[in-house]
CSV table of C-alpha atoms in Angstrom, one decimal:
chain,number,residue,atom,x,y,z
A,1,LEU,CA,-54.9,-23.5,4.0
A,2,LEU,CA,-51.6,-20.8,3.2
A,3,LYS,CA,-49.3,-24.1,2.5
A,4,ALA,CA,-51.3,-25.5,0.2
A,5,ILE,CA,-52.0,-22.5,-1.9
A,6,ASP,CA,-47.7,-22.6,-2.1
A,7,TYR,CA,-47.8,-26.0,-3.1
A,8,GLY,CA,-49.6,-24.8,-5.8
A,9,GLN,CA,-46.3,-22.7,-7.1
A,10,GLY,CA,-44.0,-25.2,-6.1
A,11,ILE,CA,-42.5,-23.3,-2.8
A,12,GLY,CA,-41.3,-25.5,0.1
A,13,GLU,CA,-40.5,-28.7,-2.4
A,14,GLU,CA,-38.0,-31.0,-0.8
A,15,ASP,CA,-37.8,-32.6,-3.9
A,16,GLN,CA,-36.4,-29.3,-5.8
A,17,SER,CA,-37.2,-31.3,-9.4
A,18,LEU,CA,-40.7,-30.9,-8.8
A,19,ALA,CA,-40.4,-27.4,-7.6
A,20,THR,CA,-40.0,-26.7,-11.1
A,21,LYS,CA,-42.8,-27.2,-12.4
A,22,GLN,CA,-45.6,-25.2,-13.9
A,23,ARG,CA,-48.4,-25.5,-10.8
A,24,VAL,CA,-51.8,-23.5,-10.3
A,25,TRP,CA,-54.8,-23.8,-8.8
A,26,ALA,CA,-57.7,-23.9,-10.5
A,27,LEU,CA,-60.7,-23.5,-7.9
A,28,ASP,CA,-64.8,-22.3,-8.6
A,29,PRO,CA,-66.3,-21.5,-5.3
A,30,ILE,CA,-69.5,-21.5,-6.5
A,31,ASP,CA,-69.4,-23.8,-8.9
A,32,GLY,CA,-73.6,-23.3,-10.7
A,33,THR,CA,-74.0,-20.3,-9.2
A,34,LYS,CA,-78.2,-21.0,-10.7
A,35,GLY,CA,-78.7,-23.8,-8.8
A,36,PHE,CA,-76.9,-22.7,-6.0
A,37,LEU,CA,-80.0,-19.8,-5.5
A,38,ARG,CA,-83.0,-22.0,-6.6
A,39,GLY,CA,-82.3,-23.9,-3.0
A,40,ARG,CA,-81.6,-27.2,-2.2
A,41,GLU,CA,-85.5,-28.4,-1.5
A,42,HIS,CA,-86.2,-27.2,-5.1
A,43,GLY,CA,-83.3,-29.7,-6.5
A,44,GLY,CA,-80.8,-27.0,-7.0
A,45,GLN,CA,-77.4,-28.7,-7.4
A,46,TYR,CA,-74.1,-26.7,-7.0
A,47,CYS,CA,-70.8,-27.8,-6.5
A,48,ILE,CA,-67.0,-26.1,-4.7
A,49,ALA,CA,-65.0,-27.5,-7.9
A,50,LEU,CA,-60.7,-27.3,-7.0
A,51,ALA,CA,-58.2,-29.1,-9.2
A,52,LEU,CA,-54.6,-28.6,-9.2
A,53,ILE,CA,-53.0,-28.1,-12.8
A,54,GLU,CA,-49.6,-28.9,-13.1
A,55,ASP,CA,-47.7,-28.2,-17.0
A,56,GLY,CA,-51.1,-28.4,-18.5
A,57,GLU,CA,-52.8,-31.8,-17.0
A,58,PRO,CA,-55.2,-31.8,-14.1
A,59,VAL,CA,-53.6,-34.3,-11.8
A,60,VAL,CA,-55.3,-33.8,-8.9
A,61,SER,CA,-58.9,-32.8,-8.6
A,62,VAL,CA,-62.4,-32.4,-6.0
A,63,LEU,CA,-65.6,-31.7,-6.4
A,64,GLY,CA,-68.1,-30.9,-3.3
A,65,CYS,CA,-71.7,-31.4,-4.1
A,66,PRO,CA,-74.1,-30.6,-0.9
A,67,ASN,CA,-77.4,-31.1,-2.7
A,68,LEU,CA,-76.6,-34.2,-5.0
A,69,PRO,CA,-78.4,-36.9,-4.1
A,70,LEU,CA,-76.5,-40.2,-2.9
A,71,PRO,CA,-76.5,-43.4,-5.5
A,72,SER,CA,-80.1,-45.6,-5.6
A,73,THR,CA,-81.5,-42.9,-2.8
A,74,GLU,CA,-85.1,-41.3,-4.2
A,75,SER,CA,-84.2,-38.1,-5.2
A,76,THR,CA,-82.6,-39.6,-8.0
A,77,LYS,CA,-85.4,-40.0,-10.0
A,78,ALA,CA,-87.1,-36.8,-8.8
A,79,ILE,CA,-87.6,-34.4,-11.3
A,80,PRO,CA,-86.7,-32.0,-11.3
A,81,TYR,CA,-83.2,-34.2,-10.6
A,82,GLY,CA,-82.6,-34.0,-6.8
A,83,ALA,CA,-85.6,-32.0,-6.0
A,84,TRP,CA,-86.8,-33.8,-1.9
A,85,SER,CA,-89.9,-35.4,-1.2
A,86,GLU,CA,-91.7,-34.3,1.4
A,87,ASN,CA,-90.4,-37.2,3.8
A,88,GLU,CA,-87.1,-35.7,3.1
A,89,VAL,CA,-88.4,-32.2,4.4
A,90,LYS,CA,-90.1,-33.3,6.9
A,91,ASN,CA,-87.5,-35.6,8.5
A,92,ASP,CA,-85.4,-32.4,7.6
A,93,ALA,CA,-87.5,-29.9,9.2
A,94,ALA,CA,-87.8,-32.5,12.3
A,95,THR,CA,-84.1,-33.7,13.2
A,96,GLY,CA,-82.7,-29.8,12.3
A,97,SER,CA,-79.3,-29.9,13.0
A,98,SER,CA,-79.4,-32.8,15.4
A,99,ASN,CA,-78.1,-34.9,13.1
A,100,GLY,CA,-75.2,-32.9,11.4
A,101,LEU,CA,-75.0,-30.5,8.3
A,102,PHE,CA,-75.3,-33.1,5.8
A,103,SER,CA,-78.3,-35.6,4.9
A,104,SER,CA,-78.4,-39.2,4.8
A,105,SER,CA,-79.4,-39.4,1.7
A,106,ARG,CA,-77.3,-36.9,-0.3
A,107,GLY,CA,-74.2,-34.9,-0.2
A,108,CYS,CA,-71.0,-35.9,-2.2
A,109,LEU,CA,-67.5,-35.6,-2.7
A,110,PHE,CA,-65.7,-36.5,-5.3
A,111,VAL,CA,-61.9,-37.0,-5.4
A,112,ALA,CA,-59.5,-38.0,-8.6
A,113,VAL,CA,-56.1,-37.8,-8.7
A,114,ARG,CA,-54.0,-38.5,-11.6
A,115,GLY,CA,-53.3,-42.5,-12.3
A,116,GLY,CA,-55.1,-42.7,-8.9
A,117,GLY,CA,-58.4,-43.4,-9.7
A,118,CYS,CA,-61.7,-41.9,-8.9
A,119,PHE,CA,-63.4,-41.8,-5.4
A,120,GLU,CA,-66.7,-40.7,-3.7
A,121,VAL,CA,-67.1,-40.8,-0.5
A,122,PRO,CA,-71.2,-39.0,1.6
A,123,LEU,CA,-70.6,-35.8,3.1
A,124,HIS,CA,-72.9,-36.7,6.0
A,125,ILE,CA,-69.8,-39.6,6.7
A,126,LEU,CA,-67.2,-37.7,6.0
A,127,GLU,CA,-68.2,-34.8,8.4
A,128,LYS,CA,-69.3,-37.3,11.2
A,129,TYR,CA,-65.5,-39.0,10.9
A,130,LEU,CA,-63.4,-35.7,10.8
A,131,LEU,CA,-65.4,-35.0,14.4
A,132,GLU,CA,-64.1,-38.0,15.5
A,133,GLN,CA,-61.0,-38.6,14.9
A,134,SER,CA,-57.8,-35.8,15.7
A,135,SER,CA,-56.3,-35.4,12.2
A,136,PRO,CA,-57.7,-35.2,9.0
A,137,GLU,CA,-55.1,-37.6,7.6
A,138,SER,CA,-56.5,-40.3,10.0
A,139,ALA,CA,-59.7,-39.3,8.8
A,140,SER,CA,-59.6,-39.9,5.6
A,141,ALA,CA,-57.6,-43.3,5.9
A,142,ASN,CA,-60.5,-44.3,7.3
A,143,LEU,CA,-63.2,-42.9,5.3
A,144,PRO,CA,-65.4,-45.6,3.0
A,145,TRP,CA,-63.7,-44.2,-0.2
A,146,LYS,CA,-65.7,-45.9,-3.3
A,147,ARG,CA,-63.8,-46.3,-6.1
A,148,LEU,CA,-66.2,-45.2,-9.5
A,149,HIS,CA,-65.6,-46.4,-12.8
A,150,VAL,CA,-68.3,-45.3,-15.5
A,151,THR,CA,-70.9,-47.7,-18.0
A,152,ASP,CA,-69.1,-49.9,-19.6
A,153,ASN,CA,-68.9,-48.4,-22.9
A,154,ASP,CA,-68.1,-51.3,-25.1
A,155,GLY,CA,-72.2,-51.6,-25.8
A,156,THR,CA,-72.9,-54.8,-23.2
A,157,ALA,CA,-74.2,-53.2,-19.8
A,158,LYS,CA,-75.8,-50.1,-22.2
A,159,ALA,CA,-76.9,-49.7,-25.8
A,160,LYS,CA,-75.5,-45.9,-27.2
A,161,HIS,CA,-79.5,-45.1,-27.9
A,162,GLU,CA,-80.6,-46.4,-23.8
A,163,ALA,CA,-77.6,-44.0,-22.9
A,164,THR,CA,-78.7,-40.9,-21.1
A,165,PHE,CA,-78.0,-37.4,-21.2
A,166,CYS,CA,-76.5,-35.3,-18.6
A,167,LEU,CA,-76.9,-31.7,-19.3
A,168,GLY,CA,-77.4,-28.1,-17.9
A,169,VAL,CA,-80.5,-26.4,-16.7
A,170,GLU,CA,-80.2,-23.3,-18.8
A,171,ARG,CA,-80.7,-23.9,-22.2
A,172,GLY,CA,-80.1,-20.5,-23.6
A,173,PHE,CA,-76.4,-20.7,-22.7
A,174,SER,CA,-74.5,-24.3,-23.1
A,175,ASP,CA,-77.5,-25.5,-26.0
A,176,PRO,CA,-78.7,-21.4,-27.9
A,177,LYS,CA,-79.2,-23.8,-31.1
A,178,GLY,CA,-81.1,-26.7,-30.1
A,179,THR,CA,-77.5,-28.8,-32.2
A,180,VAL,CA,-78.1,-30.8,-28.6
A,181,LEU,CA,-81.6,-32.3,-29.2
A,182,LYS,CA,-80.9,-32.3,-32.9
A,183,ILE,CA,-77.6,-34.7,-31.6
A,184,ALA,CA,-80.4,-36.9,-29.1
A,185,GLN,CA,-81.9,-37.4,-32.3
A,186,VAL,CA,-79.3,-38.7,-34.8
A,187,ILE,CA,-78.2,-41.0,-31.1
A,188,HIS,CA,-81.1,-42.3,-29.7
A,189,GLY,CA,-83.0,-41.7,-32.6
A,190,PRO,CA,-86.7,-40.2,-33.7
A,191,ASP,CA,-88.8,-40.5,-30.6
A,192,ALA,CA,-84.9,-39.0,-28.7
A,193,LEU,CA,-87.5,-35.9,-27.9
A,194,ILE,CA,-90.9,-35.4,-25.7
A,195,VAL,CA,-92.8,-31.9,-25.4
A,196,ASP,CA,-93.9,-31.0,-21.8
A,197,ASP,CA,-97.0,-28.7,-21.1
A,198,ASP,CA,-95.3,-25.6,-22.7
A,199,GLY,CA,-94.0,-26.8,-25.9
A,200,ILE,CA,-90.8,-27.5,-24.7
A,201,LYS,CA,-88.6,-30.3,-26.1
A,202,ASP,CA,-86.3,-31.9,-24.0
A,203,ILE,CA,-84.8,-35.4,-24.0
A,204,LYS,CA,-86.8,-38.5,-22.7
A,205,ASN,CA,-84.1,-39.5,-21.3
A,206,SER,CA,-82.0,-37.1,-19.7
A,207,ILE,CA,-81.1,-35.5,-16.3
A,208,ARG,CA,-80.9,-31.2,-16.1
A,209,MET,CA,-78.9,-29.9,-13.6
A,210,ASP,CA,-76.0,-27.2,-12.8
A,211,GLY,CA,-72.6,-27.3,-12.3
A,212,GLN,CA,-69.5,-29.6,-12.3
A,213,GLY,CA,-71.6,-32.2,-10.7
A,214,LYS,CA,-72.8,-33.6,-13.9
A,215,TYR,CA,-69.0,-35.4,-13.9
A,216,GLY,CA,-69.3,-37.2,-11.2
A,217,LEU,CA,-72.8,-39.4,-11.9
A,218,LEU,CA,-71.2,-39.5,-15.0
A,219,ALA,CA,-68.0,-41.5,-13.4
A,220,ARG,CA,-70.7,-43.3,-11.0
A,221,GLY,CA,-72.3,-44.8,-13.6
A,222,ASP,CA,-75.6,-42.9,-13.7
A,223,ALA,CA,-75.5,-40.8,-17.1
A,224,GLU,CA,-73.3,-40.9,-20.2
A,225,TYR,CA,-73.1,-38.7,-22.0
A,226,PHE,CA,-72.7,-34.8,-21.6
A,227,LEU,CA,-72.5,-31.9,-24.0
A,228,ARG,CA,-72.3,-28.5,-23.8
A,229,LEU,CA,-72.5,-25.8,-26.8
A,230,PRO,CA,-72.3,-22.1,-26.0
A,231,LYS,CA,-72.7,-19.2,-28.4
A,232,ASP,CA,-70.2,-18.3,-30.5
A,233,GLY,CA,-67.3,-16.8,-29.6
A,234,TYR,CA,-68.0,-17.8,-26.2
A,235,VAL,CA,-64.9,-20.2,-24.3
A,236,ASP,CA,-65.2,-21.4,-21.2
A,237,PHE,CA,-62.6,-20.9,-18.0
A,238,ILE,CA,-60.8,-23.7,-16.9
A,239,TRP,CA,-62.3,-23.5,-13.7
A,240,ASP,CA,-65.6,-24.7,-14.7
A,241,VAL,CA,-63.3,-28.0,-16.6
A,242,ALA,CA,-60.2,-29.2,-14.6
A,243,ALA,CA,-61.9,-30.6,-11.4
A,244,GLY,CA,-64.9,-32.4,-13.9
A,245,TYR,CA,-62.1,-33.3,-16.6
A,246,LEU,CA,-60.1,-35.4,-14.1
A,247,CYS,CA,-63.0,-36.8,-12.0
A,248,LEU,CA,-64.6,-38.5,-15.8
A,249,LYS,CA,-61.4,-39.5,-16.5
A,250,GLU,CA,-60.4,-41.1,-13.3
A,251,ALA,CA,-63.4,-43.1,-13.8
A,252,GLY,CA,-62.3,-44.4,-17.3
A,253,GLY,CA,-64.6,-41.9,-18.8
A,254,LYS,CA,-63.5,-39.0,-21.5
A,255,MET,CA,-64.0,-35.4,-22.4
A,256,SER,CA,-63.0,-33.3,-25.5
A,257,ASP,CA,-64.0,-30.3,-27.3
A,258,SER,CA,-67.1,-31.5,-29.8
A,259,PHE,CA,-64.7,-32.0,-32.8
A,260,GLY,CA,-63.0,-35.2,-30.3
A,261,ARG,CA,-59.5,-33.5,-29.6
A,262,ARG,CA,-58.4,-33.2,-26.6
A,263,LEU,CA,-58.5,-30.5,-23.9
A,264,ASP,CA,-55.2,-28.6,-23.7
A,265,PHE,CA,-55.2,-26.6,-20.2
A,266,SER,CA,-52.1,-25.1,-20.7
A,267,ASP,CA,-52.3,-21.5,-22.4
A,268,ILE,CA,-53.7,-20.5,-19.2
A,269,GLY,CA,-51.9,-16.8,-18.8
A,270,LYS,CA,-52.4,-14.0,-17.8
A,271,GLU,CA,-53.3,-12.9,-21.8
A,272,ARG,CA,-55.8,-16.1,-22.0
A,273,ASN,CA,-57.6,-15.0,-18.7
A,274,ALA,CA,-57.4,-18.5,-17.8
A,275,LYS,CA,-59.2,-19.6,-20.2
A,276,LEU,CA,-59.6,-22.6,-22.7
A,277,PRO,CA,-57.8,-22.2,-26.7
A,278,ASP,CA,-60.6,-20.5,-28.8
A,279,CYS,CA,-60.6,-23.4,-30.7
A,280,VAL,CA,-63.0,-24.9,-27.9
A,281,GLU,CA,-66.3,-24.6,-29.4
A,282,GLY,CA,-67.8,-27.0,-26.5
A,283,ILE,CA,-67.0,-29.6,-24.1
A,284,PHE,CA,-68.1,-33.0,-25.0
A,285,GLY,CA,-67.3,-35.7,-21.9
A,286,SER,CA,-69.0,-39.2,-22.0
A,287,ASN,CA,-68.1,-42.8,-20.0
A,288,GLY,CA,-65.5,-43.2,-23.7
A,289,GLY,CA,-65.6,-45.8,-26.1
A,290,MET,CA,-68.2,-46.2,-29.1
A,291,PHE,CA,-70.5,-43.3,-27.3
A,292,HIS,CA,-67.8,-40.8,-26.7
A,293,ASP,CA,-68.0,-41.9,-30.8
A,294,ALA,CA,-71.3,-41.9,-31.1
A,295,LEU,CA,-71.5,-37.9,-29.7
A,296,VAL,CA,-68.4,-36.5,-32.2
A,297,ASN,CA,-69.7,-38.4,-34.8
A,298,ALA,CA,-73.5,-37.4,-33.9
A,299,TYR,CA,-71.9,-33.8,-33.9
A,300,ALA,CA,-71.0,-34.0,-37.4
A,301,GLU,CA,-73.6,-35.0,-39.2
A,302,VAL,CA,-76.0,-32.3,-37.9
A,303,ASN,CA,-73.5,-29.6,-38.9
A,304,GLY,CA,-72.9,-31.0,-41.8
A,305,CYS,CA,-69.0,-31.8,-41.9
A,306,GLU,CA,-68.7,-35.5,-41.9
A,307,ASP,CA,-66.0,-36.5,-44.2
């Protein structure tokens, strides 16, 4: 662990040209704190988010999502997203820790390397391999890594108005002005919204969850749109974005600010308190192509700043 930390400083490099690069680790030990506090059986989502940033660009990222449902499992259809079914609760209570720390139907690890792609492996399989193998290196080599790719962004697999939004649970933080709902109406049409029993409007075709695991869902094609438009003056910390940024990018997706500009991770000195530049008013993520253009154009239309 100490050696890995030193790597973030370029210490111990055999190739001294690499040691001259500016490196920094960005770690969020519990990304999605409120999801963690909601509890796993209620679908609370959180992750451990780690990224290595080199000369202002994420080059390695890891998202460990202990409660995220595996693809095509029952809980991916639950409301709220990821909530445990009665069968899952009973099975967990019956087996206890005899089957290991992680359920066979949830818990995902996403890993991305710049230029090398984004991959996913179930945590219960990773746990099994680590316990059986003599070294982490041999376990990693034998794991059934699945390379991820976002939903095709040319409209052949899904039309823009059919795409799924993946958004934060705390709307008072991620969309205090209701701008995201208006963007959804521009893209999905006048029937984009529903009203729940409490009279609260939401996007009909959407998933709500906490943490950067949202980028993992986009990376594996479970959703296509992500938006985060916090209150005026708020700027995200790099650890809230960097790991998810690389996972999505390496899966063929795109992340930008709300005007479509690339995110800049280079100016993260003490004077900035490890935050993104002040000009970043919001974060947009998507499967790229015409879908990302749709987000940016809809935002411009809603804000009356379209050229």
